[in-house]
Amino acid sequence: MSEYKFIKWFEDLGKKDVALVGGKGANLGELTNAGIPVPPGFCVTAEAYKYFVENVRVEDGRTLQEWILDIITRTNVDDSKQLQENTAKIREKIISMEMPAEIAKEIVDAYKKLSQRFNKDAVYVAVRSSATAEDLPEASFAGQQETYLDVYGEDDVLDKVKRCWASLWTARATFYRAKQGFDHSKVYLSAVVQKMVNSETSGVMFTANPVTNDRSEIMINAAWGLGEAVVSGAVSPDEYIVEKGTWKIKEKYIAKKEIMIVKNPETGKGTVTVKTAEYLGPEYVEKQVLTDEQILEVAKIGARIEEHYGWPQDIEWAYDKDDGKLYIVQSRPITTLKEEVKTEEAEMTEEMKVLLKGLGASPGIGAGKVVVIFDASDIDKVKEGDVLVTTMTNPDMVPAMKRASAIVTDEGGRTCHAAIVSRELGIPAVVGTKEATKVLKDGMLVTVDGTRGVVYEGIVKSLVKSEEEKAEGKVVVAGAPLITATEVKVNVSMPEVAERAAATGADGVGLLRAEHMILGIGAHPIKFIKEGREEELVEKLVEGIRKVVEAFYPRRVWYRTLDAPTNEFRELPGGEDEPEERNPMLGWRGIRRGLDQPELLKAEFKAIKRLVDEGYDNIGVMLPLVSHPEQIRKAKEIAMEVGLIPHKDVEWGVMIETPASALIIEDLIKEGLDFVSFGTNDLTQYTLAIDRDNERVFKLYDEKHPAVLKLIENVIKVCKKYGVETSICGQAGSDPKMVKLLVRMGIDSVSANPDAVELVRKTVAREEQKLMLEAARKRLFE
């Protein structure tokens, strides 16, 4: 099979051939020669691309390479619009040029030989891009180029190879190379042509648990149909955790698999997304994808591959429904794991005694002495490094939360106070255990796993050691700096975390909460005002807000005025006059309180005015729980009384967190708004009549409920009409599944928890690329 100049069969390749066929091609050759069941195929080498660009000439006589490099040299990669336009021009040119006959002849001949292996004139193949530095730890190009599935016929294969070549010049890939210092003229691309697996089930496998960094576990994600659904994040897959060696299936999570990706049944080419219930039957939506026997088969072949490479692997696999066999279609190293030496302690997982299980609300491991408190008056009992255990935290407990090594609560879901604050502080938390305050006693030593939602008896040294090693320094492999049209911002509750939040690279602050700044001053804010200490209150607000706007400058910071329910104020000195309300969440809070106690709202506006006068022009004011245009009008009047001019000094916006505000959005806009932000925590509970902190009904709490989505979609549509910016700052903004929906609805920005910014940015980038691809394909086939 060595008669070709531009083609290499998998059998002729190994991991040493990255420069010739890229990481993807080299790995497929390595796996093939290691006896791993890999669908057969060949690589159109990087030499073919090099020959193409250096020999094909454009209209003015220059080679394609000279023409491309001339455009790139004149492109400012930091100018997003120019970068997008110029790289699109390059891709269009590559696709339009005729492939040299000598390359085309070899590709067609190799494709025929591949088809003959299956006694057919033509077979379905996948054509995948493989950049010559792709999947290398020092140059991670993975995911920057294109993959085409269910390609059929000689002409289709030739077309897709050219499209893979063109994808070397996406805006994202070009920006990445420029910022990483790669010479554009020396980065080439190979195209992998591989027999398609007619996937019945497929997915990905990590031979080390990527969530817990546990090398003794294999994590398998599985879904129906083609693996693209799992890799792209289009579907929530089943998740299985298998212990190496014992081959015990430790955990199973059976997901709702509403959709699947399959070969287009009408054209026979390309793929389409279909509803699982319609394609396979309703019972398949929540049916376990892999049998237990298949789970172990996948896990064991993953262990074989890891052993061959000597490093944990990220593997794509599929079961072919034609022959029922398991195939491996890709393997690459997990580059985010660090080297670690296994000790006897690290193998003690079977001996760990589980005391409690709940919802993992803030990731990480925390260990220490239990301190149970039921009231904010007891927070002084919590010392540095203790594990705070309570029914549910409230803002008065924040000083104790900051000292805790971990937090465990009886009540709450992933949007409760304990969860939100813990994630922002970077403290492990387990919520909704139902009986933490009964099972855990003062003085007990425990280890809290905030990732899995488990509390263990005693100090589990292996878990604590692993966490300490993470804190000392992770091996970080830089990914491509992502350019997204949708801004990715961050939520901030406390000024103390401003620098940590800014370090995430977020595009700004979509929600700066006032509650912790005001409640943290030690007394009811009205008490300050009644005692003639308003200046002291204003100055404390100025100090707190300044830390955030300074850390993010010139990135925008949206400050939400006070939104504390009466039960949170009552415990403060001076709070004895707070009313007793049957349901404080539906009571005197948000802008309602602000307008009834204008002296309090005025103090907030004075603080912001002072910062504006200091030169901080990156502040926006956001009013919470608005349900009527008059509330906006009155708030503006109060702001202007202290010299703060809406729309001139500060951007002006409102929270959309009630069905009322969503339904009258046009009336609110007419009062004058620069932006709106969805508070999905409240919007969901008010729309569905569900207490989000009640574990008995939390299973019914769903930000993606059709009613909630319809309200959000309508608001975005109306705001687009009037040029009003839209954002989200509720907990749903940290959920990749929700983020995908919002990007498709056209939201302008997403504000996530600090720990979720990176994941959300990747999700946004992927979804934006999908939208562009879908639009391009639509134009192509119209």
PDB file of C-alpha atoms in Angstrom, residues 361-362 401 407 417-429 500:
ATOM      1  CA  ALA A 361     -23.763  22.049  44.751  1.00  0.00           C
ATOM      2  CA  SER A 362     -20.201  23.393  44.716  1.00  0.00           C
ATOM      3  CA  MET A 401     -19.257  30.406  55.312  1.00  0.00           C
ATOM      4  CA  ILE A 407     -20.842  23.442  53.844  1.00  0.00           C
ATOM      5  CA  HIS A 417     -28.379  30.445  48.855  1.00  0.00           C
ATOM      6  CA  ALA A 418     -25.840  27.908  50.133  1.00  0.00           C
ATOM      7  CA  ALA A 419     -25.166  26.628  46.627  1.00  0.00           C
ATOM      8  CA  ILE A 420     -24.775  30.022  44.974  1.00  0.00           C
ATOM      9  CA  VAL A 421     -22.535  31.547  47.648  1.00  0.00           C
ATOM     10  CA  SER A 422     -20.422  28.397  48.036  1.00  0.00           C
ATOM     11  CA  ARG A 423     -19.682  28.253  44.324  1.00  0.00           C
ATOM     12  CA  GLU A 424     -18.722  31.897  44.328  1.00  0.00           C
ATOM     13  CA  LEU A 425     -16.438  31.456  47.320  1.00  0.00           C
ATOM     14  CA  GLY A 426     -14.975  28.263  45.875  1.00  0.00           C
ATOM     15  CA  ILE A 427     -16.024  26.238  48.940  1.00  0.00           C
ATOM     16  CA  PRO A 428     -17.266  22.621  48.500  1.00  0.00           C
ATOM     17  CA  ALA A 429     -20.945  22.248  49.378  1.00  0.00           C
ATOM     18  CA  ARG A 500     -10.928  35.827  41.504  1.00  0.00           C
TER      19      ARG A 500
END
